[in-house]
mmCIF file with all atom_site columns, C-alpha atoms in Angstrom:
data_model
loop_
_atom_site.group_PDB
_atom_site.id
_atom_site.type_symbol
_atom_site.label_atom_id
_atom_site.label_alt_id
_atom_site.label_comp_id
_atom_site.label_asym_id
_atom_site.label_entity_id
_atom_site.label_seq_id
_atom_site.pdbx_PDB_ins_code
_atom_site.Cartn_x
_atom_site.Cartn_y
_atom_site.Cartn_z
_atom_site.occupancy
_atom_site.B_iso_or_equiv
_atom_site.pdbx_formal_charge
_atom_site.auth_seq_id
_atom_site.auth_comp_id
_atom_site.auth_asym_id
_atom_site.auth_atom_id
_atom_site.pdbx_PDB_model_num
ATOM 1  C CA . UNK A 1 1  ? -36.043 -73.991 -81.713 1.00 0.00 ? 55  UNK A CA 1
ATOM 2  C CA . UNK A 1 2  ? -35.798 -73.271 -78.209 1.00 0.00 ? 56  UNK A CA 1
ATOM 3  C CA . UNK A 1 3  ? -38.927 -74.931 -77.690 1.00 0.00 ? 57  UNK A CA 1
ATOM 4  C CA . UNK A 1 4  ? -36.955 -78.164 -79.102 1.00 0.00 ? 58  UNK A CA 1
ATOM 5  C CA . UNK A 1 5  ? -33.956 -77.758 -76.917 1.00 0.00 ? 59  UNK A CA 1
ATOM 6  C CA . UNK A 1 6  ? -35.872 -77.054 -73.716 1.00 0.00 ? 60  UNK A CA 1
ATOM 7  C CA . UNK A 1 7  ? -37.889 -80.207 -74.510 1.00 0.00 ? 61  UNK A CA 1
ATOM 8  C CA . UNK A 1 8  ? -34.646 -82.466 -75.094 1.00 0.00 ? 62  UNK A CA 1
ATOM 9  C CA . UNK A 1 9  ? -33.278 -80.920 -72.014 1.00 0.00 ? 63  UNK A CA 1
ATOM 10 C CA . UNK A 1 10 ? -36.324 -81.636 -69.576 1.00 0.00 ? 64  UNK A CA 1
ATOM 11 C CA . UNK A 1 11 ? -35.986 -85.448 -71.186 1.00 0.00 ? 65  UNK A CA 1
ATOM 12 C CA . UNK A 1 12 ? -32.509 -85.923 -70.562 1.00 0.00 ? 66  UNK A CA 1
ATOM 13 C CA . UNK A 1 13 ? -31.885 -83.733 -67.345 1.00 0.00 ? 67  UNK A CA 1
ATOM 14 C CA . UNK A 1 14 ? -33.433 -86.230 -64.720 1.00 0.00 ? 68  UNK A CA 1
ATOM 15 C CA . UNK A 1 15 ? -30.823 -88.797 -65.537 1.00 0.00 ? 69  UNK A CA 1
ATOM 16 C CA . UNK A 1 16 ? -28.438 -86.445 -64.600 1.00 0.00 ? 70  UNK A CA 1
ATOM 17 C CA . UNK A 1 17 ? -29.908 -86.063 -61.464 1.00 0.00 ? 71  UNK A CA 1
ATOM 18 C CA . UNK A 1 18 ? -30.436 -89.216 -60.301 1.00 0.00 ? 72  UNK A CA 1
ATOM 19 C CA . UNK A 1 19 ? -26.744 -90.190 -61.419 1.00 0.00 ? 73  UNK A CA 1
ATOM 20 C CA . UNK A 1 20 ? -25.799 -87.342 -59.008 1.00 0.00 ? 74  UNK A CA 1
ATOM 21 C CA . UNK A 1 21 ? -27.529 -88.682 -56.344 1.00 0.00 ? 75  UNK A CA 1
ATOM 22 C CA . UNK A 1 22 ? -26.188 -92.173 -57.002 1.00 0.00 ? 76  UNK A CA 1
ATOM 23 C CA . UNK A 1 23 ? -22.292 -90.722 -57.327 1.00 0.00 ? 77  UNK A CA 1
ATOM 24 C CA . UNK A 1 24 ? -23.170 -88.792 -53.740 1.00 0.00 ? 78  UNK A CA 1
ATOM 25 C CA . UNK A 1 25 ? -24.410 -92.056 -51.945 1.00 0.00 ? 79  UNK A CA 1
ATOM 26 C CA . UNK A 1 26 ? -21.542 -93.831 -53.679 1.00 0.00 ? 80  UNK A CA 1
ATOM 27 C CA . UNK A 1 27 ? -18.691 -91.501 -52.600 1.00 0.00 ? 81  UNK A CA 1
ATOM 28 C CA . UNK A 1 28 ? -20.248 -91.201 -49.159 1.00 0.00 ? 82  UNK A CA 1
ATOM 29 C CA . UNK A 1 29 ? -20.310 -94.665 -48.691 1.00 0.00 ? 83  UNK A CA 1
ATOM 30 C CA . UNK A 1 30 ? -16.531 -94.920 -49.402 1.00 0.00 ? 84  UNK A CA 1
ATOM 31 C CA . UNK A 1 31 ? -15.662 -91.948 -47.361 1.00 0.00 ? 85  UNK A CA 1
ATOM 32 C CA . UNK A 1 32 ? -14.211 -89.503 -49.885 1.00 0.00 ? 86  UNK A CA 1
ATOM 33 C CA . UNK A 1 33 ? -16.716 -86.330 -48.668 1.00 0.00 ? 87  UNK A CA 1
ATOM 34 C CA . UNK A 1 34 ? -14.977 -83.832 -51.188 1.00 0.00 ? 88  UNK A CA 1
ATOM 35 C CA . UNK A 1 35 ? -16.401 -85.750 -53.955 1.00 0.00 ? 89  UNK A CA 1
ATOM 36 C CA . UNK A 1 36 ? -19.523 -86.489 -52.497 1.00 0.00 ? 90  UNK A CA 1
ATOM 37 C CA . UNK A 1 37 ? -20.166 -83.034 -52.213 1.00 0.00 ? 91  UNK A CA 1
ATOM 38 C CA . UNK A 1 38 ? -19.287 -82.040 -55.778 1.00 0.00 ? 92  UNK A CA 1
ATOM 39 C CA . UNK A 1 39 ? -21.582 -84.882 -56.726 1.00 0.00 ? 93  UNK A CA 1
ATOM 40 C CA . UNK A 1 40 ? -24.273 -83.784 -54.382 1.00 0.00 ? 94  UNK A CA 1
ATOM 41 C CA . UNK A 1 41 ? -24.057 -80.014 -56.030 1.00 0.00 ? 95  UNK A CA 1
ATOM 42 C CA . UNK A 1 42 ? -24.483 -81.106 -59.326 1.00 0.00 ? 96  UNK A CA 1
ATOM 43 C CA . UNK A 1 43 ? -27.501 -83.123 -58.557 1.00 0.00 ? 97  UNK A CA 1
ATOM 44 C CA . UNK A 1 44 ? -29.013 -80.382 -56.729 1.00 0.00 ? 98  UNK A CA 1
ATOM 45 C CA . UNK A 1 45 ? -27.853 -78.005 -59.868 1.00 0.00 ? 99  UNK A CA 1
ATOM 46 C CA . UNK A 1 46 ? -29.237 -80.587 -62.310 1.00 0.00 ? 100 UNK A CA 1
ATOM 47 C CA . UNK A 1 47 ? -32.635 -80.194 -60.311 1.00 0.00 ? 101 UNK A CA 1
ATOM 48 C CA . UNK A 1 48 ? -32.801 -76.747 -60.301 1.00 0.00 ? 102 UNK A CA 1
ATOM 49 C CA . UNK A 1 49 ? -32.034 -76.774 -64.374 1.00 0.00 ? 103 UNK A CA 1
ATOM 50 C CA . UNK A 1 50 ? -34.931 -79.203 -64.875 1.00 0.00 ? 104 UNK A CA 1
ATOM 51 C CA . UNK A 1 51 ? -37.149 -76.852 -62.638 1.00 0.00 ? 105 UNK A CA 1
ATOM 52 C CA . UNK A 1 52 ? -36.352 -73.719 -64.555 1.00 0.00 ? 106 UNK A CA 1
ATOM 53 C CA . UNK A 1 53 ? -36.171 -75.407 -68.175 1.00 0.00 ? 107 UNK A CA 1
ATOM 54 C CA . UNK A 1 54 ? -40.027 -76.819 -67.291 1.00 0.00 ? 108 UNK A CA 1
ATOM 55 C CA . UNK A 1 55 ? -41.120 -73.362 -66.474 1.00 0.00 ? 109 UNK A CA 1
ATOM 56 C CA . UNK A 1 56 ? -39.531 -72.115 -69.718 1.00 0.00 ? 110 UNK A CA 1
ATOM 57 C CA . UNK A 1 57 ? -41.128 -74.865 -71.665 1.00 0.00 ? 111 UNK A CA 1
ATOM 58 C CA . UNK A 1 58 ? -44.618 -74.147 -70.165 1.00 0.00 ? 112 UNK A CA 1
ATOM 59 C CA . UNK A 1 59 ? -44.244 -70.615 -70.809 1.00 0.00 ? 113 UNK A CA 1
ATOM 60 C CA . UNK A 1 60 ? -43.564 -71.410 -74.179 1.00 0.00 ? 114 UNK A CA 1
ATOM 61 C CA . UNK A 1 61 ? -46.457 -74.058 -74.816 1.00 0.00 ? 115 UNK A CA 1
ATOM 62 C CA . UNK A 1 62 ? -48.985 -71.514 -73.338 1.00 0.00 ? 116 UNK A CA 1
ATOM 63 C CA . UNK A 1 63 ? -47.980 -68.395 -75.723 1.00 0.00 ? 117 UNK A CA 1
ATOM 64 C CA . UNK A 1 64 ? -48.190 -71.150 -78.278 1.00 0.00 ? 118 UNK A CA 1
ATOM 65 C CA . UNK A 1 65 ? -51.625 -72.138 -77.124 1.00 0.00 ? 119 UNK A CA 1
ATOM 66 C CA . UNK A 1 66 ? -52.721 -68.546 -76.646 1.00 0.00 ? 120 UNK A CA 1
ATOM 67 C CA . UNK A 1 67 ? -51.832 -68.041 -80.840 1.00 0.00 ? 121 UNK A CA 1
ATOM 68 C CA . UNK A 1 68 ? -53.653 -70.847 -82.125 1.00 0.00 ? 122 UNK A CA 1
ATOM 69 C CA . UNK A 1 69 ? -56.713 -69.874 -80.300 1.00 0.00 ? 123 UNK A CA 1
ATOM 70 C CA . UNK A 1 70 ? -56.356 -66.180 -81.585 1.00 0.00 ? 124 UNK A CA 1
ATOM 71 C CA . UNK A 1 71 ? -55.484 -67.756 -85.580 1.00 0.00 ? 125 UNK A CA 1
#
């Protein structure tokens, strides 16, 4: 079940990161620095979450591959 959710997260989260970057640029252009900072932090958080989920997914898939080899 965790494998399914990580795969879904890895597919969806890049869109959230891109939306955060776009929002940061838009808020920066309009001069709203506090909103730009919030959106930028959200984009960074999404990127970090993506990396962690990707690593977790790789670990799960490697364990499944090893288990398949031993069966």
